[in-house]
Every structure is written in C-alpha cells, then in structure tokens.
CSV table of C-alpha atoms in Angstrom, one decimal:
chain,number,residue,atom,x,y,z
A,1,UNK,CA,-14.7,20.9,52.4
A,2,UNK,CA,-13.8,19.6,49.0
A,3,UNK,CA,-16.9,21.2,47.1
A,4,UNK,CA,-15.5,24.6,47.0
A,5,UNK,CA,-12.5,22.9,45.2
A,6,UNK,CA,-14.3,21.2,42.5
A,7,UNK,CA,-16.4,24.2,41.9
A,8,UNK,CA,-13.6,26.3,41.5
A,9,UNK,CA,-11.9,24.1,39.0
A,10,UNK,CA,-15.3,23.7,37.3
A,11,UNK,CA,-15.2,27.3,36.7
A,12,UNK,CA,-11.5,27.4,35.7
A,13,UNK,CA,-12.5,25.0,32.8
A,14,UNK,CA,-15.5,26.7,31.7
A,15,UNK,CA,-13.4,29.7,31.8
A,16,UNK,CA,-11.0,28.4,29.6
A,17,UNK,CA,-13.2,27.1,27.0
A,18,UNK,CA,-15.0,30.7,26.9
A,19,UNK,CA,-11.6,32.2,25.9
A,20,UNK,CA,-11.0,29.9,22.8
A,21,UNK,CA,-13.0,30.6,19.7
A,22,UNK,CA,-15.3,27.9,18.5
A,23,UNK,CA,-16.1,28.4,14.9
A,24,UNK,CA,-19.8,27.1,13.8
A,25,UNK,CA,-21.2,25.9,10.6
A,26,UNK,CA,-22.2,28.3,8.3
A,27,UNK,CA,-19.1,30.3,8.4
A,28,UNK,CA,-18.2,31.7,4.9
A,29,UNK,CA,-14.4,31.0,4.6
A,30,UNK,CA,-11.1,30.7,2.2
A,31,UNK,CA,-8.0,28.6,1.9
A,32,UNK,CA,-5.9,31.1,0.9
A,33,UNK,CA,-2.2,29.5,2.1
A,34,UNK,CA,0.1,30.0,-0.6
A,35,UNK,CA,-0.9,34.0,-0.1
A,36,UNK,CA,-3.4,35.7,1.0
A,37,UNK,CA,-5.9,37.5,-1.1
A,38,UNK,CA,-7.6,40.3,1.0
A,39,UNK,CA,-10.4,41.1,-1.1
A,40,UNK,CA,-12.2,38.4,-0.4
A,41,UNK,CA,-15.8,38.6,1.1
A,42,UNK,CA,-15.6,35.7,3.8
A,43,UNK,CA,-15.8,35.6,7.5
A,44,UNK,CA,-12.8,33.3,7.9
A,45,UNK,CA,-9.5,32.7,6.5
A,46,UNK,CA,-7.1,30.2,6.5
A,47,UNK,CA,-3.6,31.3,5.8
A,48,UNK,CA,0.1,29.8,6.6
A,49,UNK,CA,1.1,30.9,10.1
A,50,UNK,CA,4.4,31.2,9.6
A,51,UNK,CA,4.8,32.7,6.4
A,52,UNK,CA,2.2,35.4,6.4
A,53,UNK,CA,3.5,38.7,6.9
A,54,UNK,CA,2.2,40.9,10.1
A,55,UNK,CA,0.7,43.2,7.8
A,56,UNK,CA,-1.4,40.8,6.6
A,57,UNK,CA,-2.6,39.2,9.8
A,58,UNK,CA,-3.1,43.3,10.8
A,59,UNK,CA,-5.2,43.7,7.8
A,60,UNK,CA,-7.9,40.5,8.3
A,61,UNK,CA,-7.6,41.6,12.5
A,62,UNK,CA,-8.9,45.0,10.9
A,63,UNK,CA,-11.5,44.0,9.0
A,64,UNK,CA,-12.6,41.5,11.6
A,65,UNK,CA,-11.7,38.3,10.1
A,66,UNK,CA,-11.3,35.3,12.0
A,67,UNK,CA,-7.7,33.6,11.3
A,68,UNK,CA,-6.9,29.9,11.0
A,69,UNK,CA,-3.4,29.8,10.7
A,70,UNK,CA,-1.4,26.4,8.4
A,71,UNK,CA,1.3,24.1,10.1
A,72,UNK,CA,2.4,21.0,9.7
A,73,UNK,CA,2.6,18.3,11.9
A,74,UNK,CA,3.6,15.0,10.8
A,75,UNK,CA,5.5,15.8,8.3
A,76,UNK,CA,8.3,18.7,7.7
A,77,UNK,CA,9.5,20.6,4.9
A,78,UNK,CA,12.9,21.8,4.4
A,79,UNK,CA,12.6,25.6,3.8
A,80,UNK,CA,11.1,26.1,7.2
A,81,UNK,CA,12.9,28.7,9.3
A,82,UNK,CA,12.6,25.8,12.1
A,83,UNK,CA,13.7,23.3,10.0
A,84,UNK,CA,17.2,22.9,11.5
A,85,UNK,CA,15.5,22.7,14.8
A,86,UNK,CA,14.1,18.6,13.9
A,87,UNK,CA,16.8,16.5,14.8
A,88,UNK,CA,17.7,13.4,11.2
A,89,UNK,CA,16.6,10.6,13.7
A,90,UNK,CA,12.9,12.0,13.5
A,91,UNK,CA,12.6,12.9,9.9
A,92,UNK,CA,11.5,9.6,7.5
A,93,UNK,CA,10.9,9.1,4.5
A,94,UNK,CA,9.9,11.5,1.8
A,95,UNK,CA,6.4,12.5,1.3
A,96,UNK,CA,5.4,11.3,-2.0
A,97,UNK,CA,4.9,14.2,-4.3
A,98,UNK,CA,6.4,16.5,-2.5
A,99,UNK,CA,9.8,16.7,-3.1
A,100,UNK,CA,10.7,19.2,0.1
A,101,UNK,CA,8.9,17.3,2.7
A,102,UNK,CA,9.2,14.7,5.4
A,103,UNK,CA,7.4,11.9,7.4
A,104,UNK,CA,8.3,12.7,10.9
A,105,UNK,CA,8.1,10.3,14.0
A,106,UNK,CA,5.4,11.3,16.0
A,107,UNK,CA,5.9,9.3,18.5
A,108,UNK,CA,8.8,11.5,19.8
A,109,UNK,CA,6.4,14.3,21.8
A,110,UNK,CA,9.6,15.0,24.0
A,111,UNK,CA,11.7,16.4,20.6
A,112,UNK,CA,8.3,18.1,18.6
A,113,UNK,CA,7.0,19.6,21.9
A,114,UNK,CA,9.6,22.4,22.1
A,115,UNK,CA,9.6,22.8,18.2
A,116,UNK,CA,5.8,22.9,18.4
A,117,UNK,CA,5.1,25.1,21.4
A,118,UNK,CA,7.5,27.8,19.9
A,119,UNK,CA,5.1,27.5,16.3
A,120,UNK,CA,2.1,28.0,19.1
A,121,UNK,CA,3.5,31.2,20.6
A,122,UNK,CA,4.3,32.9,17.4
A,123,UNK,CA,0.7,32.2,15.5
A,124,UNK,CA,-0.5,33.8,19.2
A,125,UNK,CA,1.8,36.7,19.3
A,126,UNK,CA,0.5,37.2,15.0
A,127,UNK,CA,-3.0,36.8,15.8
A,128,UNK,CA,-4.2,33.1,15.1
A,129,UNK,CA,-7.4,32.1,16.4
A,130,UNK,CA,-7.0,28.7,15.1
A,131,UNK,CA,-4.4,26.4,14.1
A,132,UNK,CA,-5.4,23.8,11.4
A,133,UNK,CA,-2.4,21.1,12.1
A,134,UNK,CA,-1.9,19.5,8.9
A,135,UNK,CA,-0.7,15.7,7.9
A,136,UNK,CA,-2.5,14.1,10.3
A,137,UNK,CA,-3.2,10.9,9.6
A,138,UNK,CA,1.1,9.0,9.5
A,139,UNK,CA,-0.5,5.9,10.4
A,140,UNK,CA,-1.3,5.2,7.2
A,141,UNK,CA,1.6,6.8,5.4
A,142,UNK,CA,4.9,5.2,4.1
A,143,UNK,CA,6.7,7.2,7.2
A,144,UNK,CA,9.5,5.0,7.6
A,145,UNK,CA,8.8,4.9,11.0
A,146,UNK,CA,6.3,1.9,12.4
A,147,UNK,CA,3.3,4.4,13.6
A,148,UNK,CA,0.3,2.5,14.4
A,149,UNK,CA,-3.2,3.8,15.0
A,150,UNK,CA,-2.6,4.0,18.8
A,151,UNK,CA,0.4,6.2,17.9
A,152,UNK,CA,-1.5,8.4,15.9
A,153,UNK,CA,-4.4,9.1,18.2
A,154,UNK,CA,-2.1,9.3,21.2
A,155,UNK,CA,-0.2,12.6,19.4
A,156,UNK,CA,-3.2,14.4,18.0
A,157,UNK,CA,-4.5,14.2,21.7
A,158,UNK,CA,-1.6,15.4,22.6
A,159,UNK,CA,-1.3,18.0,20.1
A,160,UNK,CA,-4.8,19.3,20.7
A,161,UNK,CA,-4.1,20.0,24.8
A,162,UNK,CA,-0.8,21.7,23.5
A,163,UNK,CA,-3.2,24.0,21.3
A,164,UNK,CA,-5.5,24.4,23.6
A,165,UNK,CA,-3.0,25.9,26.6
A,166,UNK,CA,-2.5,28.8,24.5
A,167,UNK,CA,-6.4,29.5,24.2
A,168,UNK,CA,-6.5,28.6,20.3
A,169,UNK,CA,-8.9,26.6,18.6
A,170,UNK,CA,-7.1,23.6,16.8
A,171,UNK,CA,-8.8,22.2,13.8
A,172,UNK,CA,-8.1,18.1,12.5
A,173,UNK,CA,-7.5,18.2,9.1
A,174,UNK,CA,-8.6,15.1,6.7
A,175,UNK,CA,-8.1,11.7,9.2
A,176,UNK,CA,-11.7,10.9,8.6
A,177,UNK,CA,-11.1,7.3,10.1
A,178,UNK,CA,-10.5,8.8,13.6
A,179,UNK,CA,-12.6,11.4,13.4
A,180,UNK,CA,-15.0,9.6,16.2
A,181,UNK,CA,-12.1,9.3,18.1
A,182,UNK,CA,-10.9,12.6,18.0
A,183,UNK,CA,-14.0,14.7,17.9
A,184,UNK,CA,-14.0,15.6,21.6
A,185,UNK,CA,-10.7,17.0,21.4
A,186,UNK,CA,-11.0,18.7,17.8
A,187,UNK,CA,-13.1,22.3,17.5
A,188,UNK,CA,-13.4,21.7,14.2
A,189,UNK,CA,-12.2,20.1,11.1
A,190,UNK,CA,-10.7,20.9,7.7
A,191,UNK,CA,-11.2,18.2,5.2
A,192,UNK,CA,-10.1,17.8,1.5
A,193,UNK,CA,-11.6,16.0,-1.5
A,194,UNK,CA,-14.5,14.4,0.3
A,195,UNK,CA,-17.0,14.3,-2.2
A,196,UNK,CA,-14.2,13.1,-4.9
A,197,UNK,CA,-13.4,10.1,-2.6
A,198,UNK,CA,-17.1,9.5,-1.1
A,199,UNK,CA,-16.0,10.1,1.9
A,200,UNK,CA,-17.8,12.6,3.5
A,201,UNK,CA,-20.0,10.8,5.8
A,202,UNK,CA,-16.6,10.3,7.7
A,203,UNK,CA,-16.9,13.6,9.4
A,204,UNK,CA,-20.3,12.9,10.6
A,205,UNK,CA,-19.2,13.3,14.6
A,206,UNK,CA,-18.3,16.8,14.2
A,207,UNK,CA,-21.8,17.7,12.1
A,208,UNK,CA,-24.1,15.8,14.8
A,209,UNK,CA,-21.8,17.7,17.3
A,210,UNK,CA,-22.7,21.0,15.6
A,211,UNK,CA,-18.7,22.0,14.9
A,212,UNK,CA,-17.5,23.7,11.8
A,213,UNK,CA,-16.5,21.9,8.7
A,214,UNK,CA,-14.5,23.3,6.7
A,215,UNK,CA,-14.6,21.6,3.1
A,216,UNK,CA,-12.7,22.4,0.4
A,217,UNK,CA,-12.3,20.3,-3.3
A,218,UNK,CA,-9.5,21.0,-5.9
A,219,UNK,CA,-11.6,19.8,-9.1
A,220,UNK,CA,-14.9,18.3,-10.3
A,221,UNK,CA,-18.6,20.2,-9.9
A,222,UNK,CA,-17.7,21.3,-6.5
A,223,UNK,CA,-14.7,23.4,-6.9
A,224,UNK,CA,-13.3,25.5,-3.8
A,225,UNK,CA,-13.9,26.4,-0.3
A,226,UNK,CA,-17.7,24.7,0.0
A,227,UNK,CA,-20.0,24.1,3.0
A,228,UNK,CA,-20.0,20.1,4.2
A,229,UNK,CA,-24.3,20.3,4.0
A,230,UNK,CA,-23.8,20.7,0.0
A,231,UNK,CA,-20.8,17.8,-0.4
A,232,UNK,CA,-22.5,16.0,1.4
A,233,UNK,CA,-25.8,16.4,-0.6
A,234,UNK,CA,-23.2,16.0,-3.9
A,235,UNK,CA,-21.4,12.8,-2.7
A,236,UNK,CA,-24.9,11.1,-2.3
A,237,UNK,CA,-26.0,12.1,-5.7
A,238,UNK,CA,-22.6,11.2,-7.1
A,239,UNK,CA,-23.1,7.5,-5.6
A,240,UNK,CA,-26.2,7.0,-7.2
C-alpha cells in the first residue's frame, strides 16, 4: 500500500523541479547591477533585486528576458532598506574594500531566515527567475566570526532549499573550492575573474553536469560577460 505514496511524492518533486527555470549553457547574458541597460541584445540579465525599479523588471518580462536578480548573503551593506532588520551580534567585520559592507555570521540560519525569506518573496512578487546569492565563500574571509568549511556548506545548502521553495533558480557565485560539493544543490553558477586567477577548471562540476556558467572578467583580453568554453580555452593558453 506504500507504492501509491512514493509515487505520488515522486511526482510532487518532478513537479517541482518543472516549475523552476534551469538556465543552460549557451545563454547570451549581462551583468548589468548597478543599472540596468535595456538595449541590450541578450537573453538573460542579471540585475539587483532589490534596487531595480518594477518598470524595469516589466520591461525585460516584456521583451521576454530571463531575470537573475543580485543579493547578498554573507555579507551586508548598510544602505539596504533591510539593513536595520540584521541584529550587531551578526554583523563582523568590514569587508575589505568596501567601506559599507559586512561579514555576517552565517551560522545564525534562525536570525537570516526571516530576513532572507522576505528578500525571496519580493524578487518573486518583481519577477526573478533566479537569485544569484552573492559572498559566498565566509570561510575564507576575515569575518570575525570563526566560519569553517562545514559552516559554509551547511548555509549554502540551506540557502539553496530556501530558494528553491519559492520555485526560483538559485545560482553559486564564485566558491570554486566547493563547487563539487555544492553542485547538486546549485542550478547554475556565476563566477568572476577565472581566467585572471587560473581558476576556471574549478567550476568543472557544473560544465560536465551541463548547467549554465555565467563568466564574467573586469580586465585583461577577456573583458565582460563571456561564455566559460572560451575562458576556459583562454586560461589554458594563458598558463602556457
């Protein structure tokens, strides 16, 4: 009598996975999170969830863009309309370089769950199809909080069901040392700088697994949003 059950809940899953978007390599794309420029001819953009104005998310929906929508995870910066909302015995150190922003402690899912879950139903109610969760990777950051690797990979499993109930695609962004880790609970990735650091073959789980990478680099030969086959042909040419 226990078949039916399992069937069902088989179906339930399947179901689930069918509703959340699962971008695929190959995807034209831009990083456009300090404001969006419209004119751009790509298939997906990536654009800060909570600053982006509902015209704008109307606009890509219109033209039948897909949207990855910016938040941060790990860390917090002080002009965020739920900044007030992360209590001081969470918040760290600063993060180097950037004067505004925080370490947070990850550890502390019972505080960030609320805080996140109400980031999760805006970018829904706005029109996210993704969430790329960024600072990822406190572990190896001076946090001021003693985060070990166990830590880390606990959260981002964490944070990836928490995505996931709301039928979104969530994206890991950089964290290359866990990436075989995390792939199973990651639809994609976003990573930075790879070919500058020789570092792309980190990401290799999610290529063999046939999930969108989404590779951008700020300087050098490969400037801007580029696709992870042609960083990764330019890191081997660059280490030779």
């Amino acid at each position: 009598m226990r078949t039916p059950v399992v069937l069902f809940s088989l179906f339930l899953f399947a179901l689930q996975v069918a509703c959340r978007w699962q971008p695929t390599p190959g995807l034209t794309w831009d990083y456009q999170i300090g404001g969006p420029n419209l004119s751009r001819d790509v298939r997906v953009y990536v654009i800060d969830g909570e600053s982006a104005s509902a015209s704008v998310f109307s606009s890509l929906k219109a033209a039948g863009k897909k949207i990855i929508c910016y938040y941060s995870a790990g860390a917090v910066e002080n002009w965020r309309k739920d900044y007030k909302s992360f209590p001081s015995s969470i918040i760290g150190k600063d993060y180097h370089g950037w004067p505004n922003e925080k370490w947070l402690d990850i550890r502390r899912t019972d505080i960030l769950g609320p805080i996140f879950d109400a980031r999760l139903q805006l970018g829904k109610q706005k029109g996210c199809d993704a969430i790329e969760w960024d600072n990822v990777n406190i572990h190896i950051q001076d946090s001021g909080f003693p985060i070990t690797a166990q830590d880390n990979l606990n959260f981002l499993k964490w944070l990836s069901e928490l995505t996931r109930s709301f039928d979104l695609a969530v994206g890991m962004k950089n964290n290359g040392g866990q990436a075989s880790a995390l792939v199973d609970y990651f639809d994609f990735a976003i990573v930075e700088s790879c070919a500058k650091y020789k570092e792309c073959q980190k990401y290799l789980p999610f290529y063999n697994q046939g999930k969108a990478i989404f590779a951008v680099e700020y300087e050098g030969t490969c400037t801007g949003p580029v696709s992870y086959t042609h960083l990764r042909a330019h890191e081997t040419k660059a280490n030779l």
